[in-house]
Short mmCIF file of C-alpha atoms in Angstrom, two decimals:
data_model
loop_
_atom_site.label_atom_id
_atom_site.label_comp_id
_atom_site.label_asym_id
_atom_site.label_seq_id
_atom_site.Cartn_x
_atom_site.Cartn_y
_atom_site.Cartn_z
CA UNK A 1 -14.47 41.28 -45.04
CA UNK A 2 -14.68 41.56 -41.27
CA UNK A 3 -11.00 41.56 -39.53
CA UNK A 4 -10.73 38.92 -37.36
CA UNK A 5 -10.61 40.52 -33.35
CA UNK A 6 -6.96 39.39 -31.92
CA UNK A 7 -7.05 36.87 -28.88
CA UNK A 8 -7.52 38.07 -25.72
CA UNK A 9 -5.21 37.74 -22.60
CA UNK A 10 -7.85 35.20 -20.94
CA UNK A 11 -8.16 33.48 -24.08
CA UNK A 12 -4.28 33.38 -25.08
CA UNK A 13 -4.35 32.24 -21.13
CA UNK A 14 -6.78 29.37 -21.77
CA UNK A 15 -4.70 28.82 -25.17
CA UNK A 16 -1.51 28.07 -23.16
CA UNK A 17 -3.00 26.02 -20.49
CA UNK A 18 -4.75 23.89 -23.10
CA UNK A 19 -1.38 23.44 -25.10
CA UNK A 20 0.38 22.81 -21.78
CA UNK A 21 -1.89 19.74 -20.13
CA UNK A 22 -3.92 18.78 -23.08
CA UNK A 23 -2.26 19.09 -26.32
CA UNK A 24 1.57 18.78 -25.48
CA UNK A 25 0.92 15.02 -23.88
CA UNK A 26 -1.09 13.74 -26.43
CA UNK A 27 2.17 14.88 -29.02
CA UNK A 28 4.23 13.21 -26.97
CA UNK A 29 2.07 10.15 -27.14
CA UNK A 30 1.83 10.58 -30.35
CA UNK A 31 5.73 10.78 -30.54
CA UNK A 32 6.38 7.76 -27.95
CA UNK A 33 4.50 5.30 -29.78
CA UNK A 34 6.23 6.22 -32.89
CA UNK A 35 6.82 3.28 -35.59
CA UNK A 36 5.48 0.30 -33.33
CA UNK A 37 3.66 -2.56 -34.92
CA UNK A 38 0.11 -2.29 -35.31
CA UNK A 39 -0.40 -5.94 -35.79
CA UNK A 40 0.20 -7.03 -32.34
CA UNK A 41 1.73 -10.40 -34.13
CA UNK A 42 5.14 -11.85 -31.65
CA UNK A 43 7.84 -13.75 -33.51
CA UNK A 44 9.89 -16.40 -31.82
CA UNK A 45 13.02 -15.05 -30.27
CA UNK A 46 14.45 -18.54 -30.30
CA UNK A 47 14.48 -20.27 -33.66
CA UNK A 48 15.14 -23.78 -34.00
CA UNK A 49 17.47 -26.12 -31.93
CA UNK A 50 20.87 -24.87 -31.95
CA UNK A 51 23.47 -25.73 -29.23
CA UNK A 52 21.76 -25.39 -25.97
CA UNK A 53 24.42 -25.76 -23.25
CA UNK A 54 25.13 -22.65 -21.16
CA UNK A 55 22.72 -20.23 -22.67
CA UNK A 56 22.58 -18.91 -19.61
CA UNK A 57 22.28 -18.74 -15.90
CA UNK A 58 20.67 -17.63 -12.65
CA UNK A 59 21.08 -14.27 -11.35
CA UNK A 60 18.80 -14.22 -8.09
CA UNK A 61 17.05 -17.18 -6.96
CA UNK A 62 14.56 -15.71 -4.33
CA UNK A 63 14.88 -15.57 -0.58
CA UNK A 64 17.89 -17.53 1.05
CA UNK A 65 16.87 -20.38 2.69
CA UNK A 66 19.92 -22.47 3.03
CA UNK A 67 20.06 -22.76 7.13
CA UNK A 68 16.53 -24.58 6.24
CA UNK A 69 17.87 -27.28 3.86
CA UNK A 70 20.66 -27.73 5.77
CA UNK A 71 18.58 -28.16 9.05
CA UNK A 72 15.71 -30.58 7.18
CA UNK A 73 18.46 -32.49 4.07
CA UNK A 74 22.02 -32.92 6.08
CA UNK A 75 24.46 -33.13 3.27
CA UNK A 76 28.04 -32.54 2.97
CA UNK A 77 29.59 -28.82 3.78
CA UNK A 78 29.02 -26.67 0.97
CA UNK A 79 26.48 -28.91 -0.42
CA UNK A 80 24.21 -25.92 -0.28
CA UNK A 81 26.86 -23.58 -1.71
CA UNK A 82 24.41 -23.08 -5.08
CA UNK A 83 21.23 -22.70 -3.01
CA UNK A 84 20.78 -19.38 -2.82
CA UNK A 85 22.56 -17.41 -6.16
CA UNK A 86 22.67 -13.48 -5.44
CA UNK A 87 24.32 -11.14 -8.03
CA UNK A 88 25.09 -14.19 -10.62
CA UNK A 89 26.82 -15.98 -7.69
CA UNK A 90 26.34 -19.04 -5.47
CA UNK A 91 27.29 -18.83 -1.69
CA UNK A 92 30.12 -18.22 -0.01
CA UNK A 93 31.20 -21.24 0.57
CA UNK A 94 32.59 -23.44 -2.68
CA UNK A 95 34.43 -26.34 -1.08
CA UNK A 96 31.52 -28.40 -2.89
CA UNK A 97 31.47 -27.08 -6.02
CA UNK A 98 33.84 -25.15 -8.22
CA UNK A 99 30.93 -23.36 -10.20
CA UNK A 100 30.39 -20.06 -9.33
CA UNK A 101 26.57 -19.57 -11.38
CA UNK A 102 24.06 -21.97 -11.58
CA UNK A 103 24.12 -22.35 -15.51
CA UNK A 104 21.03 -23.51 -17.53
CA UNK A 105 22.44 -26.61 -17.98
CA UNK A 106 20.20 -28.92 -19.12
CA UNK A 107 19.45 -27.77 -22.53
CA UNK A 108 16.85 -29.29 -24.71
CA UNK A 109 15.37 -27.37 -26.84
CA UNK A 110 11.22 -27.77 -27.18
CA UNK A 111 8.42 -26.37 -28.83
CA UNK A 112 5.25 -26.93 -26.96
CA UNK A 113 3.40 -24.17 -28.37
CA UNK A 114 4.82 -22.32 -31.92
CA UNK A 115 7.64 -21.22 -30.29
CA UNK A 116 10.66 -22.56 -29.66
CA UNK A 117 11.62 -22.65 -26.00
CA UNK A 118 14.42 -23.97 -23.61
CA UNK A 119 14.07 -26.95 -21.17
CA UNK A 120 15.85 -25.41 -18.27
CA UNK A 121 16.60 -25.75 -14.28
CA UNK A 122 14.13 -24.47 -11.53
CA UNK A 123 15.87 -22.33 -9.05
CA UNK A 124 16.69 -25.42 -6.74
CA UNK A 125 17.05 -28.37 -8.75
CA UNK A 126 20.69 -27.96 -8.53
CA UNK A 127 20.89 -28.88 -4.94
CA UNK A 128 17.85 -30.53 -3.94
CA UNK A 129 16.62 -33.98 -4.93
CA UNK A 130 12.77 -34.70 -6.09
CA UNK A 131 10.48 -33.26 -3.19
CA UNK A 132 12.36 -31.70 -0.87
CA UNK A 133 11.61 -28.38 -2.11
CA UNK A 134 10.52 -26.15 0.64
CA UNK A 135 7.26 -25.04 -1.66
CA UNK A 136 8.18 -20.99 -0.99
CA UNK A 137 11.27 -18.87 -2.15
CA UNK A 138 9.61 -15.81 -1.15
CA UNK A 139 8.80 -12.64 -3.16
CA UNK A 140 12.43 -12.42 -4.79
CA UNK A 141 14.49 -11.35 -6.41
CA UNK A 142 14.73 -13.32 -9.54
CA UNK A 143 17.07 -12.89 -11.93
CA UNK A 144 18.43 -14.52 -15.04
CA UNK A 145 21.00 -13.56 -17.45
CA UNK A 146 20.23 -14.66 -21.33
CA UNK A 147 23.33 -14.87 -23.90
CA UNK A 148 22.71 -13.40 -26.75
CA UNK A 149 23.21 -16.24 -28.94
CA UNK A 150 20.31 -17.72 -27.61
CA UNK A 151 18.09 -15.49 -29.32
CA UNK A 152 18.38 -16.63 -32.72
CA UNK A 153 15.05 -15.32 -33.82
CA UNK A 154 16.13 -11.67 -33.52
CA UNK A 155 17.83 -10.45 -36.68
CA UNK A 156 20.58 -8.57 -36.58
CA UNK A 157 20.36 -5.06 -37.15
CA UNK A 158 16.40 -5.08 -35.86
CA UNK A 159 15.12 -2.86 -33.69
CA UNK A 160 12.89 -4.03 -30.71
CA UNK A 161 9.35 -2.86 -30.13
CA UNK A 162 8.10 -5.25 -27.47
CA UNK A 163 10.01 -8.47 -26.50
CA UNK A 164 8.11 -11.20 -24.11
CA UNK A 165 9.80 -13.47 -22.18
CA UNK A 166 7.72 -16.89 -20.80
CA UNK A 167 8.40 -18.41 -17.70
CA UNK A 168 6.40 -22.22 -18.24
CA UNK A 169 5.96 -25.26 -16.09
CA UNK A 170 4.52 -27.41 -18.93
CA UNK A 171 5.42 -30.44 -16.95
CA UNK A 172 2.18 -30.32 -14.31
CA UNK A 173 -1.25 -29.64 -16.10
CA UNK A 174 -3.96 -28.09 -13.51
CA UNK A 175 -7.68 -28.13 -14.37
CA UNK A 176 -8.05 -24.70 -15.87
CA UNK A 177 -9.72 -23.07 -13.22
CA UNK A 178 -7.63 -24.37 -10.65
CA UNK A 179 -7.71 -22.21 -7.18
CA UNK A 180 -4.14 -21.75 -6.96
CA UNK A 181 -3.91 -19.25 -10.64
CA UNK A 182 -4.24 -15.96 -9.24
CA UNK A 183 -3.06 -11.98 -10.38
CA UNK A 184 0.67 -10.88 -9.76
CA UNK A 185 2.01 -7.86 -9.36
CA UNK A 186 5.56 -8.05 -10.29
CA UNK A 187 8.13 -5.20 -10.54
CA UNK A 188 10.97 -5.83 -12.91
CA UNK A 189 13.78 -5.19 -14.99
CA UNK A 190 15.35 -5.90 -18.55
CA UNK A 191 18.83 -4.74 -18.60
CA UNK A 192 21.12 -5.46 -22.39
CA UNK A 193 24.52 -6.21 -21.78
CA UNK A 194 26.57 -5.86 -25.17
CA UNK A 195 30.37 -5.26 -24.81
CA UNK A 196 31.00 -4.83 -21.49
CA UNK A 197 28.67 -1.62 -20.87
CA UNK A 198 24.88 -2.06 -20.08
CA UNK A 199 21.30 -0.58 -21.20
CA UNK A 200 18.93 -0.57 -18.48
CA UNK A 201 15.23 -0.40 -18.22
CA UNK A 202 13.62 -1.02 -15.30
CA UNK A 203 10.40 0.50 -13.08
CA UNK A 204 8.34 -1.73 -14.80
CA UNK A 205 5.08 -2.74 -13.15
CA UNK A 206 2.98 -5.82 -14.47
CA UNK A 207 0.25 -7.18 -13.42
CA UNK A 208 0.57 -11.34 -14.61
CA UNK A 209 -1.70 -14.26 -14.29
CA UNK A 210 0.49 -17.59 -13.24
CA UNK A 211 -1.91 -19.56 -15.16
CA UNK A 212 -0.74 -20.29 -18.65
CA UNK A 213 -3.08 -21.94 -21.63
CA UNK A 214 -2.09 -23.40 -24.51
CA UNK A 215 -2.82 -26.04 -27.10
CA UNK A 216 -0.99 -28.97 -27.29
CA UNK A 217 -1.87 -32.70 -28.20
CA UNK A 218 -2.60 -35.12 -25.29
CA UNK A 219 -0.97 -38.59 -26.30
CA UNK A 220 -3.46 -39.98 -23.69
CA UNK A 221 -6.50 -39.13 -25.22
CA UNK A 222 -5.26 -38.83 -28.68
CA UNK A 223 -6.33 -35.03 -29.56
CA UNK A 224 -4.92 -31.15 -29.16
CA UNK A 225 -6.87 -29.71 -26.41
CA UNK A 226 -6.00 -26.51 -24.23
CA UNK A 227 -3.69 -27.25 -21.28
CA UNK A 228 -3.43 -24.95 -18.17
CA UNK A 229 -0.16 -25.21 -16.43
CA UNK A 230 1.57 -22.60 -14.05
CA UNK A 231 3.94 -20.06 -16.33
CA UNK A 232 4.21 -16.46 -16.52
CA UNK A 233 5.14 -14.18 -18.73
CA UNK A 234 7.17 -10.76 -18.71
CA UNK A 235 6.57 -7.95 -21.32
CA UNK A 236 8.46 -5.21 -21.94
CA UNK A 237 7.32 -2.50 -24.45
CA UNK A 238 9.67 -0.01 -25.64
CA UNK A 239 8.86 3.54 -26.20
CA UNK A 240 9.82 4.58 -30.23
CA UNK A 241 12.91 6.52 -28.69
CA UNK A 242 14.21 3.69 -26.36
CA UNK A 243 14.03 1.26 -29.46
CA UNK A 244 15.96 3.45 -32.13
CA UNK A 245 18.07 3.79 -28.54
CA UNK A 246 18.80 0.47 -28.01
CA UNK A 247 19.70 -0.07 -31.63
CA UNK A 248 22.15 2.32 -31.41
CA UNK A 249 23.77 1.08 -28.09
CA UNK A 250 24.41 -2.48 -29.38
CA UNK A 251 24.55 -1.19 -33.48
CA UNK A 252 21.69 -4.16 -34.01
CA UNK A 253 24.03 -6.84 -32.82
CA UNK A 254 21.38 -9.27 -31.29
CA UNK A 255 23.66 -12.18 -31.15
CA UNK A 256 26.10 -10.31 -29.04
CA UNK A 257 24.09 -8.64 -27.05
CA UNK A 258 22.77 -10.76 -23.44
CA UNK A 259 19.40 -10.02 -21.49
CA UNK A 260 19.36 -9.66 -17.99
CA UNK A 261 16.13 -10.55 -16.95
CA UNK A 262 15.15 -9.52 -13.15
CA UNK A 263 12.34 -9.19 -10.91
CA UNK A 264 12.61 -7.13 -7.98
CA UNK A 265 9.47 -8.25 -6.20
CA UNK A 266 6.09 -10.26 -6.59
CA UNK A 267 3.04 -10.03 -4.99
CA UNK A 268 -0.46 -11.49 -5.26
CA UNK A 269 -2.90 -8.47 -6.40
CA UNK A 270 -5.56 -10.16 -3.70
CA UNK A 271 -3.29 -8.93 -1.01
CA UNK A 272 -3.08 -12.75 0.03
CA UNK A 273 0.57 -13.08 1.76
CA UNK A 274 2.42 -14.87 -1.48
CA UNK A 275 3.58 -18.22 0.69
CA UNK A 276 3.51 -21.01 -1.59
CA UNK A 277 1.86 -19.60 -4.85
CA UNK A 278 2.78 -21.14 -7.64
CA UNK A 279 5.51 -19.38 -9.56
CA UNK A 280 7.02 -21.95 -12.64
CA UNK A 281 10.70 -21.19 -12.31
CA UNK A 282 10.47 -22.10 -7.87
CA UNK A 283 11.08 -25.78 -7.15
CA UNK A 284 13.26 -28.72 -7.47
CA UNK A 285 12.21 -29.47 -11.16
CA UNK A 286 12.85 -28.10 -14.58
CA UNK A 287 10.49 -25.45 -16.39
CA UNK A 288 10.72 -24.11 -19.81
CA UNK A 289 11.98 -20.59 -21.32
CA UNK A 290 11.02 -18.75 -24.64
CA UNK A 291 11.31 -15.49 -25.84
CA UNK A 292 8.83 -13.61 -27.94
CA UNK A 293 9.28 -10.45 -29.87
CA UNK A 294 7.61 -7.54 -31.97
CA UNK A 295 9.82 -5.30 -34.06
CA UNK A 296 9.64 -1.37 -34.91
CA UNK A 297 10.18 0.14 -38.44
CA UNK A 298 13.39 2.64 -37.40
CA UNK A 299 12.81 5.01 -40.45
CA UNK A 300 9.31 5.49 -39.63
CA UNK A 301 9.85 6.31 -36.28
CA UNK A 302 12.84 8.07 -36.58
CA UNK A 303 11.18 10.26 -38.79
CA UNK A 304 7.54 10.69 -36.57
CA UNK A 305 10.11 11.09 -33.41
CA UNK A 306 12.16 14.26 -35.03
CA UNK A 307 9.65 15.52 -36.95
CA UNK A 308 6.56 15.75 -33.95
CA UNK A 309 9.17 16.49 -31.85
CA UNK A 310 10.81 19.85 -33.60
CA UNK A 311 7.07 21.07 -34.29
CA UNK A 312 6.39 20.43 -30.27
CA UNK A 313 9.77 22.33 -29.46
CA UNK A 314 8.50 25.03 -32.09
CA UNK A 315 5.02 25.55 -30.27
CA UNK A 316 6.67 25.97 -27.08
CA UNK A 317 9.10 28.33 -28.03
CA UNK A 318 6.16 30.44 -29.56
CA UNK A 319 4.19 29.45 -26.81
CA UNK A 320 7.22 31.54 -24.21
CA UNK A 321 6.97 34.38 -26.51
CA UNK A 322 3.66 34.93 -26.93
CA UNK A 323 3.68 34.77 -23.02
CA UNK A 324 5.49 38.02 -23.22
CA UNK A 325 5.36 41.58 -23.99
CA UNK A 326 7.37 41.21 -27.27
CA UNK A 327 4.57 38.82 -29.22
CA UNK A 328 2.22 42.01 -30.46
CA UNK A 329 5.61 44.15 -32.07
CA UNK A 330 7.00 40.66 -33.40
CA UNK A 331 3.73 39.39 -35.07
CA UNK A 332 3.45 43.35 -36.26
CA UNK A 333 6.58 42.75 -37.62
CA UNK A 334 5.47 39.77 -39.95
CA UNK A 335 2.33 41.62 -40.43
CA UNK A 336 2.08 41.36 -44.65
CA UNK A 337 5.30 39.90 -44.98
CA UNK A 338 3.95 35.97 -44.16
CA UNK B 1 14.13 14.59 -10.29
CA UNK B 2 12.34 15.02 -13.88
CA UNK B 3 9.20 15.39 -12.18
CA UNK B 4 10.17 18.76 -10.77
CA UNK B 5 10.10 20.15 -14.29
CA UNK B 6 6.53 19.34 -14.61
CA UNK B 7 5.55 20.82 -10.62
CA UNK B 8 7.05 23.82 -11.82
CA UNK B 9 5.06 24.15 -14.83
CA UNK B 10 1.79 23.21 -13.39
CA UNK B 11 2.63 25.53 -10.78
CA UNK B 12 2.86 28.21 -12.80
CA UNK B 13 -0.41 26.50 -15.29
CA UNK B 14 -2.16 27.20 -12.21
CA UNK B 15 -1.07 30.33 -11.02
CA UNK B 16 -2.09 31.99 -14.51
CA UNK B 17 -5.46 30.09 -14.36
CA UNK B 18 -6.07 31.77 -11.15
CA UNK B 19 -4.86 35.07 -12.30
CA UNK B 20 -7.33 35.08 -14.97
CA UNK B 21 -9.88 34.30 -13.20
CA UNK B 22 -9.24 36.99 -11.34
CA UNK B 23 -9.29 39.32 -13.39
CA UNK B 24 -12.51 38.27 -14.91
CA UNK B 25 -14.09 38.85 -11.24
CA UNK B 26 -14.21 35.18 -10.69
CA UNK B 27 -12.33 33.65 -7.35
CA UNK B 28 -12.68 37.06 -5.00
CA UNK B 29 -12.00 35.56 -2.12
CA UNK B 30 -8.44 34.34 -0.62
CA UNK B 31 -9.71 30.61 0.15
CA UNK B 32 -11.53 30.36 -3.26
CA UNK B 33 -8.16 31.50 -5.25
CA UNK B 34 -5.82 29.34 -3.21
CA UNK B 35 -8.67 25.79 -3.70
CA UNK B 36 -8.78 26.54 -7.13
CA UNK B 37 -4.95 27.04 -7.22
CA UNK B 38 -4.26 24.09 -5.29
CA UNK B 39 -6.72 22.02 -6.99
CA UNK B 40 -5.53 22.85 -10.39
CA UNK B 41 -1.79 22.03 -10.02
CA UNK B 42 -2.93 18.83 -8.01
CA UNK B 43 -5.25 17.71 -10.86
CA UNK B 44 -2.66 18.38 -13.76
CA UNK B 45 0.40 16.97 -12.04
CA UNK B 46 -1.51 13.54 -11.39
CA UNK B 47 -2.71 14.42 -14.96
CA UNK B 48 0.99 14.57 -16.33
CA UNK B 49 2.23 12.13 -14.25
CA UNK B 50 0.19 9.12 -14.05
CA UNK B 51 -2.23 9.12 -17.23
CA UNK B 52 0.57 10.51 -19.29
CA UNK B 53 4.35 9.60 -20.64
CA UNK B 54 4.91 12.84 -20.52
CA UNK B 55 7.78 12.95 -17.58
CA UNK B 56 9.51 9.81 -19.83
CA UNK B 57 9.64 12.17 -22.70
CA UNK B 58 11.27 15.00 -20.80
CA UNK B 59 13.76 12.03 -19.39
CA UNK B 60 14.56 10.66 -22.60
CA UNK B 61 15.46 14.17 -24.16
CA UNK B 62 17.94 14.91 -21.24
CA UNK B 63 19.27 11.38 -21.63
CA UNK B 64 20.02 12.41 -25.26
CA UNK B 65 17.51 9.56 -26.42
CA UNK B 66 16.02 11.90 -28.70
CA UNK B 67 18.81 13.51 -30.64
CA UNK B 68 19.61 17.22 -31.13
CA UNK B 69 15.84 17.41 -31.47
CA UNK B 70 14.97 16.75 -27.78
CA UNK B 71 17.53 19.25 -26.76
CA UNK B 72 15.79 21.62 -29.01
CA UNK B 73 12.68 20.86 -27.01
CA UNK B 74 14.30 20.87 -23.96
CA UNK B 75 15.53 24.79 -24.22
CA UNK B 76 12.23 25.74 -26.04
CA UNK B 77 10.83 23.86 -22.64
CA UNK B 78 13.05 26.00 -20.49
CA UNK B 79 12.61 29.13 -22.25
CA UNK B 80 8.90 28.58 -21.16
CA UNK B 81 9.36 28.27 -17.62
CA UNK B 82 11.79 30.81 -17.67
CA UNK B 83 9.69 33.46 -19.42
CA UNK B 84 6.24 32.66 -17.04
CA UNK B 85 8.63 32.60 -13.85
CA UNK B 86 10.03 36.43 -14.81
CA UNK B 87 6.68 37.55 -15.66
CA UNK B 88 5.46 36.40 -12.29
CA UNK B 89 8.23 38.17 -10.54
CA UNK B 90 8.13 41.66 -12.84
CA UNK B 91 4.37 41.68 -13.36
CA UNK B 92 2.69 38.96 -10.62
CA UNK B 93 1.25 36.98 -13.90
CA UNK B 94 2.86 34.25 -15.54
CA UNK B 95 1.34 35.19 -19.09
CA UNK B 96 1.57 39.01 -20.12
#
């Protein structure tokens, strides 16, 4: 039998470089997507009607344009105080009101598609009346923080995949290809607060349509037809580590554990200044809120992550010593023995 | 901060592609060793970077996402980079 010629340096050269930039990223792929669901199928995060007051309430409301509505709606001093919410936190100024976050108060719960979603405040409905809303609270931030008891649809001791949170005006329908549903490009943030200490993961960077189909009956005409109404909605997908991660930081505790949802900035992908573009939780009005989720299989991809990953570490390490001048007396060593 | 990890390592891809290619008799000249250079750790840090989740992976291992097994990776990782950056220094090739 012919003996097989041993590799040569430019070839164990080529070898590495392969393994470096072609073979190592595809393992770690491999290893990232670990355990997620194939089926692409959401659950509701929200199940049912359950009590609905105070799940929740405004982080960052967008731009601060208080000196406006108090120039254009003259109203008592600190009328204004909840205007602008920074930080979970109205103004300065709380002669008016003794509230210090704008809390989504109103709390009906509704299902207008298969989920089950939350009737709750747009960012100035707390101070303004019924079309005084300026039409533009600038690129952001937004931010909302989600108690975890809201989330009834996410069992305890689950680990997250993907979860999906919807942003909907159902309450103005548009003709579907209305000129005002355009591309965003939103940055954002989902951070887990659970006990006191928090889980962030942020640099995310979507690109989101504010237009928003779905089915729903129309009393008027008596049938289910698609609507289009202005509504967006936020994805975050998990890596296999950051889910068995996250189910480790709050030990599957869904109930306990709150969202902070926040968006750093929004722009229009057509480069169009954003102005007045229609964003569903901006105005004097209510919108609605639902969550969405897909789960991972931990054993799976506990297993897949540990496993890929000690054969990756193993192929580097062999991949160092083969880069020296100690892989020809070590594989000599083996020679006959392996 | 993570992404110097992976400059390092594409510096040194590159510096062994272009030491091989020298000594096949390919890439001569200064200019055509330091394009091809250039051009290779350009191409594979975009690579890495942007088309890639490999500079998550190297964060989540350091952030102890992984377990004892990303730590394991993580000095197999270093181990690398240490080994091609001594060979570069002793014997002006990052792969011996």
């Amino acid at each position: 039998m012919k003996k097989k010629k041993p590799l040569t340096a430019i070839q164990f050269n080529a070898l590495a470089i392969i393994t470096l930039v072609a073979f190592m990223p595809f393992a770690i792929a491999f290893i990232t997507s670990a355990g997620s669901d194939s089926d692409g199928r959401y659950e509701s995060s929200i199940n049912g009607s359950t009590s609905t007051f105070g799940k929740g309430y405004w982080y960052d409301n967008g731009a601060n344009y208080t000196s406006y509505y108090e120039t254009e709606y003259p109203m008592p001093p600190g009328w204004y105080n909840c205007g602008y919410i920074s930080n979970g936190q109205c103004g300065e100024d709380y002669s008016y009101s003794t509230d210090k976050q704008v809390f989504f108060s109103l709390g009906s719960s509704t299902s207008y598609t298969d989920v089950t979603s939350y009737t709750v405040k747009q960012n100035l409905q707390n101070v303004l009346e019924p079309g005084e809303y300026l039409g533009n609270s600038g690129p952001g931030p937004y931010g909302w923080l989600v108690f975890g008891d809201t989330f009834t649809g996410i069992e305890e001791n689950e680990s997250l995949d993907k979860i999906k949170y919807n942003f909907v005006d159902t309450f103005t329908e548009y003709l579907c290809d209305y000129e005002g549903f355009t591309d965003l490009e939103v940055k954002a943030s989902l951070t887990f607060i659970y006990e006191n200490e928090s889980k962030v993961f942020d640099n995310y960077n979507m690109i989101v349509s504010n237009k928003y189909e779905y089915n729903r009956y129309d009393a008027n005409n008596a049938h289910w037809g698609d609507a289009c109404v202005n509504g967006m909605s936020l994805e975050f997908d998990f890596t296999g580590f950051e889910s068995l991660s996250l189910t480790d930081f709050n030990g599957g505790e869904w109930s306990q554990t709150d969202h902070l949802i926040q968006i750093q900035s929004i722009e229009r992908v057509d480069g169009i200044n954003l102005g007045s573009t229609l964003l569903p939780f901006n105005g004097d009005g209510l919108f609605v809120f639902s969550a969405e989720h897909q789960e991972i299989d931990p054993v799976q991809a506990g297993f897949i992550i540990k496993s890929l990953t000690t054969v990756l570490s193993a192929g580097t390490f062999l991949l160092a010593i083969g880069s020296t001048q100690y892989w020809s007396p070590l594989m000599n060593t083996f020679k006959g023995r392996i | 901060m993570f992404d110097i990890i992976i400059y390092v390592l594409t510096l040194l891809a590159s510096l062994t592609v272009v030491g091989s290619a020298s000594s096949a008799g390919i890439l001569n000249g200064a200019f055509s060793r330091a394009f091809a250079g250039v051009s290779t750790q350009i191409v594979s840090t975009k690579w890495l970077l942007a088309y890639t989740n490999t500079e998550s992976f190297i964060r989540a291992c350091l952030e102890g996402q992984v377990g004892l097994t990303g730590y394991i990776f993580l000095a197999s990782l270093g181990a690398l980079i240490l080994t091609w950056t001594t060979n570069l220094y002793n014997y002006r090739q990052a792969i011996i």
